[in-house]
Coordinates of C-alpha atoms in Angstrom, one line a residue:
X1 CA 89.6 122.7 193.5
X2 CA 93.0 121.8 192.0
X3 CA 93.0 118.7 190.0
X4 CA 95.6 116.0 190.3
X5 CA 96.7 113.5 187.7
X6 CA 97.0 109.9 188.8
X7 CA 99.4 107.8 186.9
X8 CA 98.2 104.6 185.4
X9 CA 101.3 102.7 186.4
X10 CA 100.6 102.1 190.1
X11 CA 102.1 99.9 192.8
X12 CA 100.1 96.8 193.3
X13 CA 98.2 97.0 196.6
X14 CA 96.0 94.0 196.6
X15 CA 94.4 91.5 194.2
X16 CA 95.9 89.8 191.2
X17 CA 95.4 86.7 189.1
X18 CA 95.8 83.6 191.2
X19 CA 98.1 82.1 188.7
X20 CA 100.3 85.2 188.4
X21 CA 102.6 84.5 191.4
X22 CA 104.1 81.0 191.5
X23 CA 105.1 81.3 195.1
X24 CA 101.6 82.2 196.4
X25 CA 99.1 79.6 197.3
X26 CA 95.5 79.6 196.2
X27 CA 94.4 80.8 199.6
X28 CA 96.8 83.7 199.6
X29 CA 95.7 84.7 196.1
X30 CA 92.0 84.7 197.1
X31 CA 92.7 86.7 200.3
X32 CA 94.5 89.4 198.3
X33 CA 91.3 90.5 196.6
X34 CA 89.5 91.3 199.9
X35 CA 90.8 94.9 200.2
X36 CA 88.2 97.3 198.7
X37 CA 89.0 100.6 197.0
X38 CA 89.5 103.3 199.5
X39 CA 87.9 106.0 197.3
X40 CA 84.5 106.3 195.8
X41 CA 83.6 107.5 192.3
X42 CA 84.1 111.3 192.0
X43 CA 80.9 113.2 191.4
X44 CA 80.4 115.0 188.1
X45 CA 80.9 118.4 189.7
X46 CA 84.3 117.5 191.1
X47 CA 86.4 115.3 188.9
X48 CA 90.0 114.5 189.6
X49 CA 91.0 112.7 186.4
X50 CA 92.2 109.2 186.8
X51 CA 94.5 109.6 183.8
X52 CA 95.4 112.4 181.5
X53 CA 94.4 112.8 177.9
X54 CA 96.5 112.9 174.7
X55 CA 100.2 113.1 175.2
X56 CA 103.0 113.3 172.7
X57 CA 105.2 110.2 172.6
X58 CA 108.9 109.6 171.9
X59 CA 110.6 106.3 171.3
X60 CA 114.2 105.1 171.8
X61 CA 116.5 105.2 168.8
X62 CA 119.3 102.5 168.7
X63 CA 122.6 102.7 166.9
X64 CA 125.8 100.8 166.8
X65 CA 128.1 101.5 169.7
X66 CA 125.4 103.0 171.9
X67 CA 125.7 102.8 175.6
X68 CA 122.3 101.5 176.7
X69 CA 121.0 102.3 180.2
X70 CA 117.9 101.2 182.1
X71 CA 116.3 104.5 181.1
X72 CA 116.6 103.6 177.3
X73 CA 115.1 100.1 177.8
X74 CA 112.3 101.3 180.1
X75 CA 111.4 104.1 177.7
X76 CA 111.1 101.4 174.9
X77 CA 108.5 99.6 177.1
X78 CA 106.8 102.8 178.1
X79 CA 106.4 103.8 174.5
X80 CA 104.6 100.6 173.4
X81 CA 102.5 100.6 176.6
X82 CA 101.3 104.2 175.9
X83 CA 100.6 103.2 172.3
X84 CA 98.5 100.3 173.4
X85 CA 96.6 102.5 175.9
X86 CA 96.0 105.1 173.2
X87 CA 94.5 102.6 170.8
X88 CA 92.4 101.0 173.5
X89 CA 91.0 104.2 174.8
X90 CA 90.4 106.3 171.7
X91 CA 90.0 103.6 169.0
X92 CA 88.3 100.7 170.7
X93 CA 86.7 102.3 173.7
X94 CA 86.5 101.0 177.2
X95 CA 84.3 98.4 178.9
X96 CA 83.9 94.7 179.4
X97 CA 85.0 92.9 176.2
X98 CA 84.0 89.4 177.1
X99 CA 83.4 87.3 180.2
X100 CA 83.7 88.7 183.7
X101 CA 80.2 87.5 184.7
X102 CA 79.4 87.7 188.4
X103 CA 77.5 84.7 189.8
X104 CA 76.4 83.5 193.2
X105 CA 78.9 81.5 195.2
X106 CA 78.2 78.5 197.4
X107 CA 79.6 80.5 200.4
X108 CA 77.2 82.9 202.0
X109 CA 78.1 86.5 201.3
X110 CA 80.5 85.6 198.5
X111 CA 80.3 85.9 194.7
X112 CA 82.4 84.4 191.9
X113 CA 83.8 86.5 189.1
X114 CA 84.3 84.5 185.9
X115 CA 87.3 84.8 183.6
X116 CA 87.3 87.5 181.0
X117 CA 88.9 90.5 179.5
X118 CA 88.1 94.3 179.8
X119 CA 89.6 97.6 179.0
X120 CA 89.5 100.3 181.7
X121 CA 88.7 104.0 181.0
X122 CA 92.5 104.7 180.9
X123 CA 93.1 102.1 178.2
X124 CA 94.7 99.4 180.4
X125 CA 94.1 95.7 179.7
X126 CA 92.4 93.9 182.6
X127 CA 92.7 90.1 182.2
X128 CA 91.2 87.7 184.7
X129 CA 92.6 84.3 183.7
X130 CA 91.1 82.3 186.6
X131 CA 87.8 82.5 188.5
X132 CA 88.0 84.8 191.5
X133 CA 86.0 84.4 194.7
X134 CA 85.1 87.7 196.3
X135 CA 83.8 88.3 199.8
X136 CA 81.2 91.1 199.2
X137 CA 80.0 91.4 202.8
X138 CA 83.6 91.8 204.1
X139 CA 84.3 94.5 201.4
X140 CA 81.1 96.3 202.4
X141 CA 82.0 96.2 206.1
X142 CA 85.5 97.5 205.3
X143 CA 84.0 100.4 203.3
X144 CA 81.4 101.4 205.9
X145 CA 83.5 100.8 209.0
X146 CA 87.2 101.4 208.2
X147 CA 89.7 100.0 210.6
X148 CA 91.4 103.4 211.0
X149 CA 89.0 105.4 213.1
X150 CA 89.3 108.5 215.2
X151 CA 87.8 109.6 218.4
X152 CA 87.3 113.2 217.3
X153 CA 83.9 112.4 215.7
X154 CA 81.1 110.7 217.5
X155 CA 79.3 109.1 215.9
X156 CA 81.2 108.4 212.7
X157 CA 79.0 109.5 209.7
X158 CA 80.1 106.6 207.5
X159 CA 79.0 104.0 210.1
X160 CA 75.5 102.8 209.2
X161 CA 72.9 102.6 212.0
X162 CA 72.1 99.1 213.3
X163 CA 68.5 99.3 212.1
X164 CA 69.8 99.8 208.5
X165 CA 71.0 96.2 208.4
X166 CA 67.4 95.0 207.8
X167 CA 66.9 97.4 204.9
X168 CA 68.0 96.4 201.4
X169 CA 71.4 97.8 200.4
X170 CA 72.6 98.2 196.8
X171 CA 76.3 97.9 196.0
X172 CA 78.2 97.4 192.8
X173 CA 81.2 95.2 192.3
X174 CA 84.1 96.9 190.6
X175 CA 87.4 95.8 189.0
X176 CA 90.5 97.9 188.8
X177 CA 93.8 97.5 186.9
X178 CA 96.7 97.0 189.3
X179 CA 100.4 96.1 188.9
X180 CA 102.8 94.2 191.1
X181 CA 106.5 94.0 191.1
X182 CA 108.0 90.5 191.4
X183 CA 111.2 88.4 191.0
X184 CA 113.4 90.6 193.1
X185 CA 117.2 90.3 192.5
X186 CA 120.2 91.9 194.0
X187 CA 122.1 94.1 191.5
X188 CA 125.9 94.3 191.4
X189 CA 127.3 97.8 191.8
X190 CA 130.8 98.6 190.7
X191 CA 132.8 101.1 192.7
X192 CA 136.2 102.3 191.2
X193 CA 139.2 103.2 193.5
X194 CA 142.1 105.1 192.1
X195 CA 145.7 105.0 193.5
X196 CA 148.6 107.2 192.5
X197 CA 151.8 108.9 193.6
X198 CA 151.7 110.8 196.8
X199 CA 149.0 108.5 198.2
X200 CA 148.6 108.2 201.9
X201 CA 150.0 105.4 204.0
X202 CA 148.7 102.1 202.8
X203 CA 148.5 103.3 199.1
X204 CA 150.0 101.6 196.2
X205 CA 152.5 104.3 195.1
X206 CA 155.5 106.0 196.5
X207 CA 155.9 109.7 197.5
X208 CA 156.8 112.4 195.0
X209 CA 160.5 112.5 194.2
X210 CA 160.9 108.8 194.1
X211 CA 162.6 107.2 191.2
X212 CA 161.3 104.4 189.0
X213 CA 163.4 102.0 187.1
X214 CA 161.8 99.5 184.9
X215 CA 163.7 96.5 183.6
X216 CA 163.5 95.2 180.1
X217 CA 161.0 92.5 181.0
X218 CA 158.5 95.1 182.3
X219 CA 159.3 94.6 186.0
X220 CA 160.5 97.2 188.4
X221 CA 164.1 97.2 189.6
X222 CA 163.8 100.1 192.0
X223 CA 162.5 100.5 195.5
X224 CA 159.4 102.2 194.2
X225 CA 157.1 100.6 191.8
X226 CA 155.6 103.7 190.1
X227 CA 156.6 107.2 189.2
X228 CA 155.0 110.4 190.1
X229 CA 152.9 110.5 186.9
X230 CA 151.5 106.9 187.1
X231 CA 148.1 105.8 188.5
X232 CA 146.6 102.4 189.2
X233 CA 142.9 101.6 189.5
X234 CA 141.2 98.8 191.3
X235 CA 137.4 97.8 191.1
X236 CA 135.3 96.8 194.1
X237 CA 132.0 95.0 193.6
X238 CA 129.2 95.5 196.1
X239 CA 125.6 94.4 196.4
X240 CA 122.9 97.0 196.0
X241 CA 119.3 97.1 197.1
X242 CA 116.9 94.5 195.7
X243 CA 115.3 95.4 192.4
X244 CA 112.3 93.7 190.7
X245 CA 112.8 92.1 187.3
X246 CA 109.1 91.5 186.5
X247 CA 105.9 93.5 186.6
X248 CA 102.7 91.4 186.9
X249 CA 99.7 93.0 185.3
X250 CA 96.8 92.2 187.6
X251 CA 93.6 93.6 189.0
X252 CA 91.8 94.4 192.2
X253 CA 88.2 93.7 193.1
X254 CA 86.2 96.1 195.2
X255 CA 82.8 97.6 195.8
X256 CA 81.3 101.1 195.3
X257 CA 77.9 102.7 195.9
X258 CA 75.2 102.1 193.4
X259 CA 75.5 104.8 190.6
X260 CA 72.5 107.0 190.2
X261 CA 70.1 106.3 187.4
X262 CA 70.4 108.8 184.6
X263 CA 67.2 110.8 184.0
X264 CA 66.1 110.6 180.4
X265 CA 64.8 114.1 180.7
X266 CA 68.3 115.4 181.3
X267 CA 68.9 115.5 177.6
X268 CA 71.4 113.8 175.4
X269 CA 74.2 111.8 177.1
X270 CA 77.7 113.4 177.1
X271 CA 80.0 112.2 174.4
X272 CA 77.3 112.0 171.7
X273 CA 76.7 114.1 168.7
X274 CA 73.4 115.3 170.0
X275 CA 75.1 116.5 173.2
X276 CA 77.7 118.4 171.3
X277 CA 75.0 120.0 169.1
X278 CA 72.9 121.0 172.1
X279 CA 75.9 122.6 173.9
X280 CA 76.8 124.5 170.7
X281 CA 73.5 126.0 169.9
X282 CA 72.8 126.9 173.6
X283 CA 74.7 130.1 173.2
X284 CA 73.1 130.8 169.8
X285 CA 69.7 130.4 171.4
X286 CA 70.6 133.0 174.0
X287 CA 71.8 135.4 171.3
X288 CA 68.5 135.0 169.5
X289 CA 66.5 135.8 172.6
X290 CA 68.7 138.8 173.3
X291 CA 67.9 140.4 170.0
X292 CA 66.0 143.7 170.5
X293 CA 62.5 144.2 169.3
X294 CA 62.5 147.5 167.3
X295 CA 58.8 147.4 166.7
X296 CA 58.4 148.5 170.3
X297 CA 61.0 151.4 170.0
X298 CA 60.0 154.7 168.4
X299 CA 63.0 156.7 169.4
X300 CA 65.8 156.6 166.8
X301 CA 68.5 157.0 169.5
X302 CA 67.2 154.1 171.5
X303 CA 67.0 151.9 168.4
X304 CA 70.6 152.8 167.6
X305 CA 71.8 151.9 171.1
X306 CA 69.9 148.6 171.1
X307 CA 71.2 147.4 167.8
X308 CA 74.7 148.6 168.5
X309 CA 74.8 146.8 171.8
X310 CA 73.5 143.6 170.2
X311 CA 76.1 143.8 167.5
X312 CA 78.8 144.1 170.1
X313 CA 77.4 141.1 172.0
X314 CA 77.3 138.9 168.9
X315 CA 80.9 139.9 168.0
X316 CA 82.1 139.1 171.4
X317 CA 80.4 135.7 171.4
X318 CA 81.9 134.6 168.1
X319 CA 85.3 135.8 169.3
X320 CA 85.2 133.6 172.4
X321 CA 83.4 130.6 170.8
X322 CA 85.1 129.3 167.7
X323 CA 82.2 127.4 166.2
X324 CA 82.0 129.1 162.7
X325 CA 83.4 127.1 159.8
X326 CA 82.2 129.4 157.1
X327 CA 84.4 132.4 157.4
X328 CA 82.2 134.4 155.1
X329 CA 79.7 134.7 158.0
X330 CA 82.3 136.5 160.1
X331 CA 83.2 138.7 157.1
X332 CA 79.5 139.6 156.6
X333 CA 79.3 140.4 160.3
X334 CA 82.3 142.7 160.1
X335 CA 80.8 144.6 157.2
X336 CA 77.7 145.7 159.1
X337 CA 78.1 149.4 159.8
X338 CA 75.6 151.4 162.0
X339 CA 75.4 155.1 161.3
X340 CA 74.6 157.3 164.2
X341 CA 71.4 159.2 164.1
X342 CA 73.4 162.4 163.7
X343 CA 74.9 161.0 160.5
X344 CA 71.6 159.9 158.9
X345 CA 70.8 156.7 160.7
X346 CA 67.2 155.7 160.7
X347 CA 65.1 153.1 162.4
X348 CA 64.5 151.4 159.0
X349 CA 68.3 151.1 158.5
X350 CA 68.7 149.7 162.0
X351 CA 65.9 147.2 161.3
X352 CA 67.7 146.0 158.2
X353 CA 71.0 145.7 160.1
X354 CA 69.3 143.8 162.9
X355 CA 67.9 141.4 160.3
X356 CA 71.3 140.7 158.9
X357 CA 72.7 140.0 162.4
X358 CA 69.9 137.6 163.2
X359 CA 70.4 135.8 159.9
X360 CA 74.1 135.3 160.6
X361 CA 73.3 134.0 164.1
X362 CA 70.7 131.6 162.6
X363 CA 73.1 130.4 159.9
X364 CA 75.7 129.6 162.6
X365 CA 73.4 126.9 163.8
X366 CA 74.3 124.9 160.6
X367 CA 77.9 125.2 161.6
X368 CA 77.0 123.8 165.0
X369 CA 75.3 120.8 163.3
X370 CA 78.3 120.2 161.0
X371 CA 80.8 120.4 163.8
X372 CA 78.8 118.1 166.0
X373 CA 79.0 115.4 163.3
X374 CA 82.8 115.2 163.9
X375 CA 83.5 112.9 166.9
X376 CA 85.4 114.6 169.7
X377 CA 88.0 113.0 171.9
X378 CA 86.4 111.6 175.1
X379 CA 87.0 113.6 178.3
X380 CA 89.4 112.5 181.0
X381 CA 87.8 109.8 183.1
X382 CA 87.1 110.6 186.8
X383 CA 87.5 106.9 187.8
X384 CA 89.5 104.1 186.3
X385 CA 87.3 101.3 187.7
X386 CA 84.8 99.2 185.9
X387 CA 81.5 98.0 187.3
X388 CA 80.9 94.3 186.7
X389 CA 77.5 93.9 188.4
X390 CA 75.4 95.3 191.2
X391 CA 74.1 93.3 194.2
X392 CA 71.3 93.7 196.6
X393 CA 72.3 92.9 200.2
X394 CA 69.9 92.4 203.1
X395 CA 70.5 91.0 206.6
X396 CA 74.1 90.1 205.7
X397 CA 72.9 88.0 202.7
X398 CA 73.2 88.6 199.0
X399 CA 69.7 88.6 197.7
X400 CA 70.2 89.4 194.0
X401 CA 72.9 90.0 191.4
X402 CA 72.0 92.4 188.5
X403 CA 74.6 91.8 185.8
X404 CA 73.6 94.8 183.7
X405 CA 73.2 97.6 186.1
X406 CA 76.2 100.0 185.8
X407 CA 78.1 97.6 183.5
X408 CA 79.8 99.1 180.5
X409 CA 79.8 96.6 177.7
X410 CA 82.3 97.3 174.9
X411 CA 80.5 97.0 171.6
X412 CA 83.0 95.4 169.3
X413 CA 83.1 92.7 166.7
X414 CA 83.1 90.0 169.4
X415 CA 79.9 91.3 171.0
X416 CA 78.2 91.9 167.7
X417 CA 79.0 88.4 166.5
X418 CA 77.8 87.0 169.8
X419 CA 74.5 88.8 169.7
X420 CA 73.7 88.8 166.0
X421 CA 75.2 85.4 165.3
X422 CA 71.9 83.5 165.5
X423 CA 70.4 85.8 162.9
X424 CA 73.1 85.0 160.3
X425 CA 73.9 81.5 161.7
X426 CA 73.7 79.9 158.2
X427 CA 75.2 82.7 156.2
X428 CA 78.8 81.6 156.7
X429 CA 78.0 78.1 155.6
X430 CA 76.0 79.3 152.6
X431 CA 78.8 81.7 151.7
X432 CA 81.4 79.0 151.9
X433 CA 79.3 76.8 149.7
X434 CA 78.8 79.5 147.1
X435 CA 82.6 80.2 147.0
X436 CA 83.3 76.5 146.7
X437 CA 80.9 76.2 143.8
X438 CA 82.5 79.2 142.1
X439 CA 86.2 78.8 142.9
X440 CA 86.6 75.0 143.5
X441 CA 84.5 73.5 140.8
X442 CA 86.4 72.1 137.8
X443 CA 86.1 74.0 134.4
X444 CA 84.4 71.0 132.9
X445 CA 81.6 71.1 135.5
X446 CA 81.3 74.9 135.2
X447 CA 80.9 74.7 131.4
X448 CA 78.5 71.8 131.6
X449 CA 76.3 73.6 134.1
X450 CA 76.5 76.9 132.3
X451 CA 77.2 78.7 135.5
X452 CA 73.7 77.8 136.8
X453 CA 74.0 80.5 139.4
X454 CA 72.9 83.0 136.8
X455 CA 70.4 80.9 134.9
X456 CA 67.4 82.9 136.0
X457 CA 67.9 86.6 136.4
X458 CA 71.1 88.6 136.7
X459 CA 69.4 91.1 139.1
X460 CA 66.9 90.3 141.8
X461 CA 65.3 92.4 144.6
X462 CA 64.5 90.5 147.8
X463 CA 63.2 91.4 151.2
X464 CA 65.1 89.9 154.1
X465 CA 62.6 88.8 156.8
X466 CA 63.0 89.4 160.5
X467 CA 64.3 85.8 160.8
X468 CA 67.2 86.6 158.4
X469 CA 67.5 84.7 155.2
X470 CA 64.7 82.2 155.1
X471 CA 66.1 79.7 152.7
X472 CA 69.4 78.7 151.1
X473 CA 67.8 79.4 147.7
X474 CA 67.2 83.0 148.6
X475 CA 70.8 83.4 149.7
X476 CA 72.1 81.8 146.4
X477 CA 69.9 84.3 144.4
X478 CA 71.1 87.3 146.4
X479 CA 74.7 86.2 146.1
X480 CA 74.3 85.6 142.3
X481 CA 72.7 89.1 141.9
X482 CA 75.7 90.7 143.8
X483 CA 78.2 88.7 141.7
X484 CA 76.5 89.7 138.5
X485 CA 76.6 93.4 139.3
X486 CA 80.3 93.0 140.1
X487 CA 81.2 91.3 136.9
X488 CA 78.9 93.3 134.6
X489 CA 76.6 92.3 131.7
X490 CA 79.3 91.4 129.3
X491 CA 81.0 88.9 131.6
X492 CA 77.6 87.5 132.7
X493 CA 76.5 86.8 129.1
X494 CA 79.9 85.2 128.4
X495 CA 79.5 82.8 131.3
X496 CA 75.7 82.3 131.1
X497 CA 74.2 83.3 127.7
X498 CA 70.7 82.3 128.9
X499 CA 70.8 85.2 131.4
X500 CA 70.5 87.8 128.6
X501 CA 71.9 90.6 130.8
X502 CA 71.9 94.2 129.8
X503 CA 73.9 97.1 131.3
X504 CA 71.4 99.8 132.3
X505 CA 74.1 102.3 133.2
X506 CA 74.5 103.3 129.5
X507 CA 70.9 104.4 129.3
X508 CA 71.2 107.0 132.1
X509 CA 71.7 110.5 130.7
X510 CA 69.8 109.9 127.5
X511 CA 66.5 111.3 126.2
X512 CA 63.5 109.7 128.0
X513 CA 61.7 108.9 124.7
X514 CA 64.8 107.3 123.2
X515 CA 65.6 105.3 126.3
X516 CA 62.0 104.0 126.8
X517 CA 61.9 102.9 123.2
X518 CA 65.3 101.1 123.5
X519 CA 64.3 99.4 126.7
X520 CA 61.1 98.1 125.1
X521 CA 63.1 96.7 122.2
X522 CA 65.3 94.9 124.8
X523 CA 62.2 93.3 126.2
X524 CA 62.0 95.3 129.5
X525 CA 58.7 96.4 131.0
X526 CA 58.8 100.0 132.1
X527 CA 55.8 99.8 134.3
X528 CA 56.7 102.9 136.3
X529 CA 58.0 106.2 135.1
X530 CA 58.5 109.0 137.6
X531 CA 59.2 112.7 136.9
X532 CA 61.5 113.9 139.7
X533 CA 61.8 117.5 138.6
X534 CA 60.1 118.8 141.7
X535 CA 61.9 116.4 144.1
X536 CA 64.6 118.3 145.9
X537 CA 66.6 115.1 146.7
X538 CA 67.4 114.8 143.0
X539 CA 69.9 117.7 143.1
X540 CA 72.8 118.2 140.7
X541 CA 75.0 115.7 142.6
X542 CA 72.4 113.0 142.5
X543 CA 71.8 113.5 138.8
X544 CA 75.5 113.3 138.1
X545 CA 75.9 110.1 140.0
X546 CA 72.8 108.4 138.6
X547 CA 74.7 106.2 136.2
X548 CA 76.9 104.9 139.0
X549 CA 73.9 103.5 140.9
X550 CA 72.1 102.0 137.9
X551 CA 72.4 98.1 137.7
X552 CA 75.2 96.9 135.6
X553 CA 73.5 93.6 134.7
X554 CA 69.8 93.0 134.4
X555 CA 68.1 90.2 132.6
X556 CA 65.6 91.3 129.9
X557 CA 61.9 91.0 130.7
X558 CA 62.1 92.4 134.2
X559 CA 60.0 95.4 135.3
X560 CA 61.9 98.7 135.5
X561 CA 61.3 102.1 137.1
X562 CA 62.6 105.0 135.1
X563 CA 63.3 108.4 136.8
X564 CA 63.3 111.4 134.5
X565 CA 64.1 115.1 135.0
X566 CA 63.6 117.7 132.2
X567 CA 63.1 115.0 129.6
X568 CA 66.4 113.2 130.6
X569 CA 66.7 109.8 132.3
X570 CA 68.5 110.3 135.6
X571 CA 68.1 106.9 137.1
X572 CA 66.9 103.3 136.5
X573 CA 66.2 100.6 138.9
X574 CA 64.4 97.2 139.0
X575 CA 61.0 97.7 140.4
X576 CA 60.5 96.3 143.9
X577 CA 58.0 93.3 143.9
X578 CA 56.1 95.1 146.7
X579 CA 55.7 98.1 144.5
X580 CA 54.4 95.9 141.6
X581 CA 51.9 94.3 143.9
X582 CA 50.7 97.7 145.1
X583 CA 50.3 98.9 141.5
X584 CA 48.3 95.8 140.6
X585 CA 46.0 96.3 143.6
X586 CA 45.5 99.9 142.6
X587 CA 44.7 98.9 139.0
X588 CA 42.3 96.3 140.3
X589 CA 40.6 98.8 142.6
X590 CA 40.3 101.3 139.7
X591 CA 38.7 98.6 137.5
X592 CA 36.2 97.8 140.3
X593 CA 35.3 101.5 140.6
X594 CA 34.8 101.7 136.9
X595 CA 32.5 98.7 136.9
X596 CA 30.6 100.1 139.8
X597 CA 30.2 103.4 138.0
X598 CA 29.0 101.7 134.8
X599 CA 26.4 99.7 136.7
X600 CA 25.0 102.8 138.4
X601 CA 23.9 100.6 141.2
X602 CA 25.1 101.8 144.6
X603 CA 23.0 99.9 147.2
X604 CA 22.5 101.3 150.6
X605 CA 23.4 99.7 153.8
X606 CA 20.8 99.2 156.6
X607 CA 22.2 102.2 158.4
X608 CA 21.6 104.4 155.4
X609 CA 25.2 104.6 154.0
X610 CA 26.4 103.0 150.8
X611 CA 27.1 99.3 151.0
X612 CA 29.3 97.1 149.0
X613 CA 28.4 97.0 145.3
X614 CA 26.5 94.0 144.1
X615 CA 27.5 92.0 141.1
X616 CA 25.6 92.5 137.9
X617 CA 23.8 89.5 136.6
X618 CA 24.8 88.5 133.1
X619 CA 22.2 89.4 130.5

């Protein structure tokens, strides 16, 4: 089926903001939104794109003395409109940004669409600046029983049976970007008319051969006013067809069928990294299944034919599917040579070659994974409408409005701040207070207080609860710890000598014995020492970056965890309080076990198993 591209700059058909047209009354503005869309969302198997994808842009260049036409000025507007759509569609995404709630109306069969802002799948801005009433029942009737009917079909397939009115019907309310031309004016068109010698009767000149005598004052003293070589031009002004001078960016409300619910068993959703990875490895899985099993083949000729055919299939797949990013895999595949049985080929050699091919196919999966991590451009949308809410209609009455079904909410900073604001409701105030104490306090007060932010420890580890930050003191301590790491130990000790901060980054890379001794001299408690030689996460890159992640300011006396590899310190961190508590519980349990073993008294429970140890009486 051939696809057609629908331009996003369409002629306004019906529906716009009520305040957009000064000459329209409120009743006319409301009535204009009754017309429903005449098309339904295209199914996934047949998608006529509502707008095309990426397109190269050009902008107008202005220079002195340039003759500007309407094409130059319109191209300037088109360029910035295309830029805005590009950023909306590919950078921000599409969906409802804010507002546009659908609520019940006091009129039966009507709903009210609240003000709001949205971006449609083509990147157009949809702005509803006033509340819009919408007659849902009339829109459903216009969709099910169009006014333009034909007598060729009886009955019409889109006319619902009468008994279906008693059954619940589910419809969704949509909004679509529309434009309207306004402020029509009559342009002036100039038409030039030339007159010269030899003109017909009624012209301005004389016939050829006439003489011309011009006086000294510029006038003509002859019978003819112009010679054969002269021409005169007059200009006639006429009125052209009316042209609009404004384009109102509006919208149109409509209804559509309830979209089908996506089956979670269908796999990852399109447009996600998991979806891209699944599509990429699908062909590789088929290649792995197609690999021949030489253990079931005893004839050398059959083994050669099987491996040779498989090698050709793999080469053809990689030629059509450009998924490999490590070109050495293709080089290794091209170096595989299969000798014919007549030239010394054996089943063992074919088995080795088959193993090499299967290894290359398996390693290509890693390229699929890496490629799927790179976001792809979204496909062309099949529909440029947005679903605001879905309604349940029964017996010509709106029973229920579901504001989330089918609605695409654009997850931006506005939505995140709206949803997560209560969790961090006090952070802004606390942060402003902290900045005020640091930046707005006079030097005399700062010196007198000794920068009391850092009076306890230059580094703290806290656990944020599910309720966020539970107290202002916790926030101050966290902020002080962050500020201390930014400034470093030297600056912290200069401002607050009582902090006694030490830069632990200088200890990373030294001998474990020397570092542990130096930390003990500084007053630190190395309560945990972990050898990470067998830990694969501590690779060469992690070891090289160990000093960058070590704290730059830690007050002496705090417990530390030291990571060593091959006798070298590769990382240092302040021990988590939870880890310290676990270590203390483990030490206490170990001590209890020792006391139980020394007593030799393991009483039995009534069921025959060992019961809790009893305390020894003091002698």
